[in-house]
């Protein structure tokens, strides 16, 4: 996608986020589509498309690689990319940030639906812990925090607690790898998430 295409994608994601936040009941029939939109674009990074493919992209999601949101194991590698890649012309991070905010809005607006979304949300967020743009990583951490907090929600706790316990090892492992990063903001985000757990 060119610059114009990325700008359109960012604005569409922002509009979707606003709809979710302001009209939670009305968007209920479209949760699956909105979730797919957010999960697909949170990993939209054309400059590293080849790396994503090589990392062992696991299946599902059909069609466009940018919309393949299955867990590809990226949480296990690419940690050394953080902060080292620089391209002033690359604005794809704005799309990923908007996608993270859309997912956060879905979690906040529809806590009763979080258990059904968890199987897709958790691996996708853990994979983006390897995000190279610090502002996007902060939003990924914030969205993950909301997902963890949903386990304490009265409408979701019963279903969420077993799901969260099952993924606890993967979550803490991904966080432990992030502690090796030089960025103090990243380390602070890790400690915030560990405290939530």
JSON list of C-alpha atoms in Angstrom, two decimals:
[
{"chain": "A", "resi": 1, "resn": "UNK", "atom": "CA", "xyz": [0.00, 0.00, 0.00]},
{"chain": "A", "resi": 2, "resn": "UNK", "atom": "CA", "xyz": [1.09, 3.54, -0.73]},
{"chain": "A", "resi": 3, "resn": "UNK", "atom": "CA", "xyz": [1.00, 6.51, 1.60]},
{"chain": "A", "resi": 4, "resn": "UNK", "atom": "CA", "xyz": [-2.59, 7.36, 0.60]},
{"chain": "A", "resi": 5, "resn": "UNK", "atom": "CA", "xyz": [-3.72, 3.78, 1.17]},
{"chain": "A", "resi": 6, "resn": "UNK", "atom": "CA", "xyz": [-2.17, 3.69, 4.63]},
{"chain": "A", "resi": 7, "resn": "UNK", "atom": "CA", "xyz": [-3.82, 6.98, 5.53]},
{"chain": "A", "resi": 8, "resn": "UNK", "atom": "CA", "xyz": [-7.21, 5.61, 4.46]},
{"chain": "A", "resi": 9, "resn": "UNK", "atom": "CA", "xyz": [-6.65, 2.45, 6.51]},
{"chain": "A", "resi": 10, "resn": "UNK", "atom": "CA", "xyz": [-5.69, 4.51, 9.57]},
{"chain": "A", "resi": 11, "resn": "UNK", "atom": "CA", "xyz": [-8.78, 6.71, 9.27]},
{"chain": "A", "resi": 12, "resn": "UNK", "atom": "CA", "xyz": [-11.07, 3.70, 8.79]},
{"chain": "A", "resi": 13, "resn": "UNK", "atom": "CA", "xyz": [-9.66, 2.08, 11.91]},
{"chain": "A", "resi": 14, "resn": "UNK", "atom": "CA", "xyz": [-10.07, 5.32, 13.87]},
{"chain": "A", "resi": 15, "resn": "UNK", "atom": "CA", "xyz": [-13.68, 5.63, 12.69]},
{"chain": "A", "resi": 16, "resn": "UNK", "atom": "CA", "xyz": [-14.33, 2.03, 13.72]},
{"chain": "A", "resi": 17, "resn": "UNK", "atom": "CA", "xyz": [-12.82, 2.71, 17.14]},
{"chain": "A", "resi": 18, "resn": "UNK", "atom": "CA", "xyz": [-15.11, 5.71, 17.60]},
{"chain": "A", "resi": 19, "resn": "UNK", "atom": "CA", "xyz": [-18.18, 3.66, 16.62]},
{"chain": "A", "resi": 20, "resn": "UNK", "atom": "CA", "xyz": [-17.27, 0.91, 19.06]},
{"chain": "A", "resi": 21, "resn": "UNK", "atom": "CA", "xyz": [-16.74, 3.38, 21.90]},
{"chain": "A", "resi": 22, "resn": "UNK", "atom": "CA", "xyz": [-19.91, 5.39, 21.27]},
{"chain": "A", "resi": 23, "resn": "UNK", "atom": "CA", "xyz": [-22.32, 2.71, 20.04]},
{"chain": "A", "resi": 24, "resn": "UNK", "atom": "CA", "xyz": [-21.40, -0.53, 21.86]},
{"chain": "A", "resi": 25, "resn": "UNK", "atom": "CA", "xyz": [-24.86, -2.05, 21.53]},
{"chain": "A", "resi": 26, "resn": "UNK", "atom": "CA", "xyz": [-25.28, -1.17, 17.88]},
{"chain": "A", "resi": 27, "resn": "UNK", "atom": "CA", "xyz": [-21.92, -2.68, 16.86]},
{"chain": "A", "resi": 28, "resn": "UNK", "atom": "CA", "xyz": [-22.63, -6.01, 18.58]},
{"chain": "A", "resi": 29, "resn": "UNK", "atom": "CA", "xyz": [-23.59, -7.80, 15.31]},
{"chain": "A", "resi": 30, "resn": "UNK", "atom": "CA", "xyz": [-20.30, -6.70, 13.75]},
{"chain": "A", "resi": 31, "resn": "UNK", "atom": "CA", "xyz": [-17.86, -7.74, 16.49]},
{"chain": "A", "resi": 32, "resn": "UNK", "atom": "CA", "xyz": [-16.37, -10.56, 14.40]},
{"chain": "A", "resi": 33, "resn": "UNK", "atom": "CA", "xyz": [-15.68, -8.25, 11.46]},
{"chain": "A", "resi": 34, "resn": "UNK", "atom": "CA", "xyz": [-14.26, -5.49, 13.66]},
{"chain": "A", "resi": 35, "resn": "UNK", "atom": "CA", "xyz": [-12.07, -7.97, 15.51]},
{"chain": "A", "resi": 36, "resn": "UNK", "atom": "CA", "xyz": [-10.74, -9.32, 12.22]},
{"chain": "A", "resi": 37, "resn": "UNK", "atom": "CA", "xyz": [-10.02, -5.78, 11.05]},
{"chain": "A", "resi": 38, "resn": "UNK", "atom": "CA", "xyz": [-8.04, -4.94, 14.17]},
{"chain": "A", "resi": 39, "resn": "UNK", "atom": "CA", "xyz": [-6.15, -8.24, 14.26]},
{"chain": "A", "resi": 40, "resn": "UNK", "atom": "CA", "xyz": [-5.26, -8.01, 10.60]},
{"chain": "A", "resi": 41, "resn": "UNK", "atom": "CA", "xyz": [-3.90, -4.50, 10.68]},
{"chain": "A", "resi": 42, "resn": "UNK", "atom": "CA", "xyz": [-2.11, -4.69, 14.02]},
{"chain": "A", "resi": 43, "resn": "UNK", "atom": "CA", "xyz": [0.58, -6.68, 12.20]},
{"chain": "A", "resi": 44, "resn": "UNK", "atom": "CA", "xyz": [0.53, -4.57, 9.03]},
{"chain": "A", "resi": 45, "resn": "UNK", "atom": "CA", "xyz": [4.22, -3.87, 8.48]},
{"chain": "A", "resi": 46, "resn": "UNK", "atom": "CA", "xyz": [5.10, -3.98, 4.76]},
{"chain": "A", "resi": 47, "resn": "UNK", "atom": "CA", "xyz": [8.78, -3.31, 5.44]},
{"chain": "A", "resi": 48, "resn": "UNK", "atom": "CA", "xyz": [8.99, -6.64, 7.29]},
{"chain": "A", "resi": 49, "resn": "UNK", "atom": "CA", "xyz": [6.48, -8.67, 5.29]},
{"chain": "A", "resi": 50, "resn": "UNK", "atom": "CA", "xyz": [9.14, -11.16, 4.20]},
{"chain": "A", "resi": 51, "resn": "UNK", "atom": "CA", "xyz": [10.34, -11.62, 7.77]},
{"chain": "A", "resi": 52, "resn": "UNK", "atom": "CA", "xyz": [6.80, -12.37, 8.93]},
{"chain": "A", "resi": 53, "resn": "UNK", "atom": "CA", "xyz": [6.44, -15.04, 6.27]},
{"chain": "A", "resi": 54, "resn": "UNK", "atom": "CA", "xyz": [9.76, -16.61, 7.18]},
{"chain": "A", "resi": 55, "resn": "UNK", "atom": "CA", "xyz": [8.95, -16.71, 10.88]},
{"chain": "A", "resi": 56, "resn": "UNK", "atom": "CA", "xyz": [6.56, -19.55, 10.30]},
{"chain": "A", "resi": 57, "resn": "UNK", "atom": "CA", "xyz": [3.24, -17.88, 9.68]},
{"chain": "A", "resi": 58, "resn": "UNK", "atom": "CA", "xyz": [0.77, -20.36, 10.85]},
{"chain": "A", "resi": 59, "resn": "UNK", "atom": "CA", "xyz": [-2.05, -20.69, 8.52]},
{"chain": "A", "resi": 60, "resn": "UNK", "atom": "CA", "xyz": [-5.51, -19.25, 8.69]},
{"chain": "A", "resi": 61, "resn": "UNK", "atom": "CA", "xyz": [-6.68, -15.82, 7.79]},
{"chain": "A", "resi": 62, "resn": "UNK", "atom": "CA", "xyz": [-6.73, -16.48, 4.07]},
{"chain": "A", "resi": 63, "resn": "UNK", "atom": "CA", "xyz": [-5.77, -14.21, 1.23]},
{"chain": "A", "resi": 64, "resn": "UNK", "atom": "CA", "xyz": [-3.84, -11.03, 1.84]},
{"chain": "A", "resi": 65, "resn": "UNK", "atom": "CA", "xyz": [-0.74, -11.54, 3.99]},
{"chain": "A", "resi": 66, "resn": "UNK", "atom": "CA", "xyz": [-1.39, -8.25, 5.77]},
{"chain": "A", "resi": 67, "resn": "UNK", "atom": "CA", "xyz": [-4.67, -9.69, 7.05]},
{"chain": "A", "resi": 68, "resn": "UNK", "atom": "CA", "xyz": [-3.19, -13.00, 8.25]},
{"chain": "A", "resi": 69, "resn": "UNK", "atom": "CA", "xyz": [-3.62, -12.59, 11.97]},
{"chain": "A", "resi": 70, "resn": "UNK", "atom": "CA", "xyz": [-2.85, -16.07, 13.25]},
{"chain": "A", "resi": 71, "resn": "UNK", "atom": "CA", "xyz": [-0.04, -16.29, 15.81]},
{"chain": "A", "resi": 72, "resn": "UNK", "atom": "CA", "xyz": [3.20, -16.61, 13.85]},
{"chain": "A", "resi": 73, "resn": "UNK", "atom": "CA", "xyz": [5.54, -17.00, 16.80]},
{"chain": "A", "resi": 74, "resn": "UNK", "atom": "CA", "xyz": [6.87, -13.48, 16.41]},
{"chain": "A", "resi": 75, "resn": "UNK", "atom": "CA", "xyz": [6.83, -13.06, 20.17]},
{"chain": "A", "resi": 76, "resn": "UNK", "atom": "CA", "xyz": [9.71, -15.51, 20.28]},
{"chain": "A", "resi": 77, "resn": "UNK", "atom": "CA", "xyz": [11.98, -13.56, 17.99]},
{"chain": "A", "resi": 78, "resn": "UNK", "atom": "CA", "xyz": [12.68, -10.20, 16.37]},
{"chain": "A", "resi": 79, "resn": "UNK", "atom": "CA", "xyz": [13.28, -8.75, 19.85]},
{"chain": "A", "resi": 80, "resn": "UNK", "atom": "CA", "xyz": [16.45, -7.18, 18.53]},
{"chain": "A", "resi": 81, "resn": "UNK", "atom": "CA", "xyz": [14.50, -5.04, 16.08]},
{"chain": "A", "resi": 82, "resn": "UNK", "atom": "CA", "xyz": [13.13, -2.70, 18.74]},
{"chain": "A", "resi": 83, "resn": "UNK", "atom": "CA", "xyz": [14.35, 0.84, 18.25]},
{"chain": "A", "resi": 84, "resn": "UNK", "atom": "CA", "xyz": [17.03, -0.08, 15.70]},
{"chain": "A", "resi": 85, "resn": "UNK", "atom": "CA", "xyz": [15.05, 0.23, 12.48]},
{"chain": "A", "resi": 86, "resn": "UNK", "atom": "CA", "xyz": [14.60, 3.77, 11.17]},
{"chain": "A", "resi": 87, "resn": "UNK", "atom": "CA", "xyz": [12.74, 4.91, 8.07]},
{"chain": "A", "resi": 88, "resn": "UNK", "atom": "CA", "xyz": [11.35, 8.43, 8.05]},
{"chain": "A", "resi": 89, "resn": "UNK", "atom": "CA", "xyz": [9.10, 7.58, 5.10]},
{"chain": "A", "resi": 90, "resn": "UNK", "atom": "CA", "xyz": [7.46, 4.62, 6.82]},
{"chain": "A", "resi": 91, "resn": "UNK", "atom": "CA", "xyz": [4.12, 5.57, 8.35]},
{"chain": "A", "resi": 92, "resn": "UNK", "atom": "CA", "xyz": [2.71, 2.04, 8.61]},
{"chain": "A", "resi": 93, "resn": "UNK", "atom": "CA", "xyz": [3.13, 2.30, 12.39]},
{"chain": "A", "resi": 94, "resn": "UNK", "atom": "CA", "xyz": [0.15, 4.67, 12.43]},
{"chain": "A", "resi": 95, "resn": "UNK", "atom": "CA", "xyz": [-2.01, 1.88, 11.00]},
{"chain": "A", "resi": 96, "resn": "UNK", "atom": "CA", "xyz": [-0.79, -0.60, 13.60]},
{"chain": "A", "resi": 97, "resn": "UNK", "atom": "CA", "xyz": [-1.38, 1.91, 16.40]},
{"chain": "A", "resi": 98, "resn": "UNK", "atom": "CA", "xyz": [-4.93, 2.58, 15.18]},
{"chain": "A", "resi": 99, "resn": "UNK", "atom": "CA", "xyz": [-5.55, -1.18, 15.06]},
{"chain": "A", "resi": 100, "resn": "UNK", "atom": "CA", "xyz": [-4.34, -1.61, 18.65]},
{"chain": "A", "resi": 101, "resn": "UNK", "atom": "CA", "xyz": [-6.68, 1.18, 19.77]},
{"chain": "A", "resi": 102, "resn": "UNK", "atom": "CA", "xyz": [-9.60, -0.48, 17.96]},
{"chain": "A", "resi": 103, "resn": "UNK", "atom": "CA", "xyz": [-8.92, -3.75, 19.77]},
{"chain": "A", "resi": 104, "resn": "UNK", "atom": "CA", "xyz": [-8.72, -1.89, 23.08]},
{"chain": "A", "resi": 105, "resn": "UNK", "atom": "CA", "xyz": [-12.07, -0.25, 22.35]},
{"chain": "A", "resi": 106, "resn": "UNK", "atom": "CA", "xyz": [-13.65, -3.65, 21.64]},
{"chain": "A", "resi": 107, "resn": "UNK", "atom": "CA", "xyz": [-12.39, -5.05, 24.94]},
{"chain": "A", "resi": 108, "resn": "UNK", "atom": "CA", "xyz": [-13.65, -2.03, 26.89]},
{"chain": "A", "resi": 109, "resn": "UNK", "atom": "CA", "xyz": [-17.01, -1.75, 25.13]},
{"chain": "A", "resi": 110, "resn": "UNK", "atom": "CA", "xyz": [-17.93, -5.45, 25.02]},
{"chain": "A", "resi": 111, "resn": "UNK", "atom": "CA", "xyz": [-16.47, -7.17, 28.11]},
{"chain": "A", "resi": 112, "resn": "UNK", "atom": "CA", "xyz": [-19.06, -9.94, 27.80]},
{"chain": "A", "resi": 113, "resn": "UNK", "atom": "CA", "xyz": [-17.61, -10.85, 24.38]},
{"chain": "A", "resi": 114, "resn": "UNK", "atom": "CA", "xyz": [-13.96, -10.91, 25.52]},
{"chain": "A", "resi": 115, "resn": "UNK", "atom": "CA", "xyz": [-13.91, -14.66, 26.35]},
{"chain": "A", "resi": 116, "resn": "UNK", "atom": "CA", "xyz": [-14.96, -15.41, 22.76]},
{"chain": "A", "resi": 117, "resn": "UNK", "atom": "CA", "xyz": [-12.30, -13.03, 21.40]},
{"chain": "A", "resi": 118, "resn": "UNK", "atom": "CA", "xyz": [-9.52, -14.21, 23.72]},
{"chain": "A", "resi": 119, "resn": "UNK", "atom": "CA", "xyz": [-8.22, -17.08, 21.57]},
{"chain": "A", "resi": 120, "resn": "UNK", "atom": "CA", "xyz": [-7.50, -14.65, 18.72]},
{"chain": "A", "resi": 121, "resn": "UNK", "atom": "CA", "xyz": [-6.57, -11.60, 20.77]},
{"chain": "A", "resi": 122, "resn": "UNK", "atom": "CA", "xyz": [-4.00, -13.07, 23.12]},
{"chain": "A", "resi": 123, "resn": "UNK", "atom": "CA", "xyz": [-1.58, -14.62, 20.57]},
{"chain": "A", "resi": 124, "resn": "UNK", "atom": "CA", "xyz": [-1.88, -11.60, 18.27]},
{"chain": "A", "resi": 125, "resn": "UNK", "atom": "CA", "xyz": [-0.98, -9.18, 21.06]},
{"chain": "A", "resi": 126, "resn": "UNK", "atom": "CA", "xyz": [1.90, -11.33, 22.30]},
{"chain": "A", "resi": 127, "resn": "UNK", "atom": "CA", "xyz": [3.29, -11.47, 18.77]},
{"chain": "A", "resi": 128, "resn": "UNK", "atom": "CA", "xyz": [3.28, -7.66, 18.61]},
{"chain": "A", "resi": 129, "resn": "UNK", "atom": "CA", "xyz": [5.41, -7.36, 21.75]},
{"chain": "A", "resi": 130, "resn": "UNK", "atom": "CA", "xyz": [8.22, -7.45, 19.17]},
{"chain": "A", "resi": 131, "resn": "UNK", "atom": "CA", "xyz": [6.88, -4.19, 17.66]},
{"chain": "A", "resi": 132, "resn": "UNK", "atom": "CA", "xyz": [9.73, -1.92, 16.56]},
{"chain": "A", "resi": 133, "resn": "UNK", "atom": "CA", "xyz": [7.86, 1.40, 17.01]},
{"chain": "A", "resi": 134, "resn": "UNK", "atom": "CA", "xyz": [7.80, 2.29, 20.70]},
{"chain": "A", "resi": 135, "resn": "UNK", "atom": "CA", "xyz": [4.54, 4.26, 20.60]},
{"chain": "A", "resi": 136, "resn": "UNK", "atom": "CA", "xyz": [2.77, 1.29, 19.00]},
{"chain": "A", "resi": 137, "resn": "UNK", "atom": "CA", "xyz": [4.28, -1.11, 21.52]},
{"chain": "A", "resi": 138, "resn": "UNK", "atom": "CA", "xyz": [2.91, 1.09, 24.32]},
{"chain": "A", "resi": 139, "resn": "UNK", "atom": "CA", "xyz": [-0.58, 0.74, 22.86]},
{"chain": "A", "resi": 140, "resn": "UNK", "atom": "CA", "xyz": [-0.11, -3.02, 22.47]},
{"chain": "A", "resi": 141, "resn": "UNK", "atom": "CA", "xyz": [0.84, -3.22, 26.15]},
{"chain": "A", "resi": 142, "resn": "UNK", "atom": "CA", "xyz": [-2.17, -1.07, 27.08]},
{"chain": "A", "resi": 143, "resn": "UNK", "atom": "CA", "xyz": [-4.50, -3.33, 25.09]},
{"chain": "A", "resi": 144, "resn": "UNK", "atom": "CA", "xyz": [-2.97, -6.42, 26.70]},
{"chain": "A", "resi": 145, "resn": "UNK", "atom": "CA", "xyz": [-3.53, -4.85, 30.11]},
{"chain": "A", "resi": 146, "resn": "UNK", "atom": "CA", "xyz": [-7.23, -4.37, 29.30]},
{"chain": "A", "resi": 147, "resn": "UNK", "atom": "CA", "xyz": [-7.42, -8.01, 28.21]},
{"chain": "A", "resi": 148, "resn": "UNK", "atom": "CA", "xyz": [-5.92, -9.14, 31.52]},
{"chain": "A", "resi": 149, "resn": "UNK", "atom": "CA", "xyz": [-8.20, -6.83, 33.50]},
{"chain": "A", "resi": 150, "resn": "UNK", "atom": "CA", "xyz": [-11.21, -8.38, 31.77]},
{"chain": "A", "resi": 151, "resn": "UNK", "atom": "CA", "xyz": [-10.59, -11.49, 33.88]},
{"chain": "A", "resi": 152, "resn": "UNK", "atom": "CA", "xyz": [-11.87, -9.47, 36.82]},
{"chain": "A", "resi": 153, "resn": "UNK", "atom": "CA", "xyz": [-14.98, -8.23, 35.04]},
{"chain": "A", "resi": 154, "resn": "UNK", "atom": "CA", "xyz": [-18.21, -9.53, 36.64]},
{"chain": "A", "resi": 155, "resn": "UNK", "atom": "CA", "xyz": [-19.64, -10.42, 33.21]},
{"chain": "A", "resi": 156, "resn": "UNK", "atom": "CA", "xyz": [-16.54, -12.27, 32.00]},
{"chain": "A", "resi": 157, "resn": "UNK", "atom": "CA", "xyz": [-14.60, -13.52, 35.03]},
{"chain": "A", "resi": 158, "resn": "UNK", "atom": "CA", "xyz": [-15.99, -17.06, 35.09]},
{"chain": "A", "resi": 159, "resn": "UNK", "atom": "CA", "xyz": [-15.04, -17.74, 31.48]},
{"chain": "A", "resi": 160, "resn": "UNK", "atom": "CA", "xyz": [-11.89, -15.62, 31.41]},
{"chain": "A", "resi": 161, "resn": "UNK", "atom": "CA", "xyz": [-9.94, -16.92, 34.39]},
{"chain": "A", "resi": 162, "resn": "UNK", "atom": "CA", "xyz": [-9.35, -20.44, 32.96]},
{"chain": "A", "resi": 163, "resn": "UNK", "atom": "CA", "xyz": [-8.35, -18.92, 29.61]},
{"chain": "A", "resi": 164, "resn": "UNK", "atom": "CA", "xyz": [-5.90, -16.53, 31.24]},
{"chain": "A", "resi": 165, "resn": "UNK", "atom": "CA", "xyz": [-4.39, -19.25, 33.42]},
{"chain": "A", "resi": 166, "resn": "UNK", "atom": "CA", "xyz": [-3.83, -21.44, 30.35]},
{"chain": "A", "resi": 167, "resn": "UNK", "atom": "CA", "xyz": [-1.85, -18.66, 28.64]},
{"chain": "A", "resi": 168, "resn": "UNK", "atom": "CA", "xyz": [-0.01, -17.43, 31.73]},
{"chain": "A", "resi": 169, "resn": "UNK", "atom": "CA", "xyz": [3.25, -19.15, 30.82]},
{"chain": "A", "resi": 170, "resn": "UNK", "atom": "CA", "xyz": [3.30, -17.68, 27.32]},
{"chain": "A", "resi": 171, "resn": "UNK", "atom": "CA", "xyz": [2.43, -14.21, 28.58]},
{"chain": "A", "resi": 172, "resn": "UNK", "atom": "CA", "xyz": [5.12, -14.15, 31.26]},
{"chain": "A", "resi": 173, "resn": "UNK", "atom": "CA", "xyz": [7.65, -15.62, 28.83]},
{"chain": "A", "resi": 174, "resn": "UNK", "atom": "CA", "xyz": [6.94, -12.88, 26.29]},
{"chain": "A", "resi": 175, "resn": "UNK", "atom": "CA", "xyz": [7.22, -10.23, 29.00]},
{"chain": "A", "resi": 176, "resn": "UNK", "atom": "CA", "xyz": [10.49, -11.68, 30.27]},
{"chain": "A", "resi": 177, "resn": "UNK", "atom": "CA", "xyz": [12.00, -11.36, 26.79]},
{"chain": "A", "resi": 178, "resn": "UNK", "atom": "CA", "xyz": [10.97, -7.71, 26.67]},
{"chain": "A", "resi": 179, "resn": "UNK", "atom": "CA", "xyz": [12.91, -7.00, 29.86]},
{"chain": "A", "resi": 180, "resn": "UNK", "atom": "CA", "xyz": [16.07, -7.41, 27.79]},
{"chain": "A", "resi": 181, "resn": "UNK", "atom": "CA", "xyz": [15.18, -4.28, 25.80]},
{"chain": "A", "resi": 182, "resn": "UNK", "atom": "CA", "xyz": [17.12, -1.07, 26.44]},
{"chain": "A", "resi": 183, "resn": "UNK", "atom": "CA", "xyz": [14.03, 1.13, 26.39]},
{"chain": "A", "resi": 184, "resn": "UNK", "atom": "CA", "xyz": [12.92, 2.24, 29.84]},
{"chain": "A", "resi": 185, "resn": "UNK", "atom": "CA", "xyz": [9.38, 2.78, 28.54]},
{"chain": "A", "resi": 186, "resn": "UNK", "atom": "CA", "xyz": [9.25, -0.82, 27.40]},
{"chain": "A", "resi": 187, "resn": "UNK", "atom": "CA", "xyz": [10.56, -2.08, 30.73]},
{"chain": "A", "resi": 188, "resn": "UNK", "atom": "CA", "xyz": [8.04, 0.05, 32.60]},
{"chain": "A", "resi": 189, "resn": "UNK", "atom": "CA", "xyz": [5.25, -1.36, 30.44]},
{"chain": "A", "resi": 190, "resn": "UNK", "atom": "CA", "xyz": [6.42, -4.87, 31.24]},
{"chain": "A", "resi": 191, "resn": "UNK", "atom": "CA", "xyz": [6.35, -4.24, 34.99]},
{"chain": "A", "resi": 192, "resn": "UNK", "atom": "CA", "xyz": [2.84, -2.76, 34.73]},
{"chain": "A", "resi": 193, "resn": "UNK", "atom": "CA", "xyz": [1.62, -5.92, 33.00]},
{"chain": "A", "resi": 194, "resn": "UNK", "atom": "CA", "xyz": [3.38, -8.20, 35.45]},
{"chain": "A", "resi": 195, "resn": "UNK", "atom": "CA", "xyz": [1.68, -6.34, 38.27]},
{"chain": "A", "resi": 196, "resn": "UNK", "atom": "CA", "xyz": [-1.71, -6.90, 36.62]},
{"chain": "A", "resi": 197, "resn": "UNK", "atom": "CA", "xyz": [-0.99, -10.62, 36.44]}
]
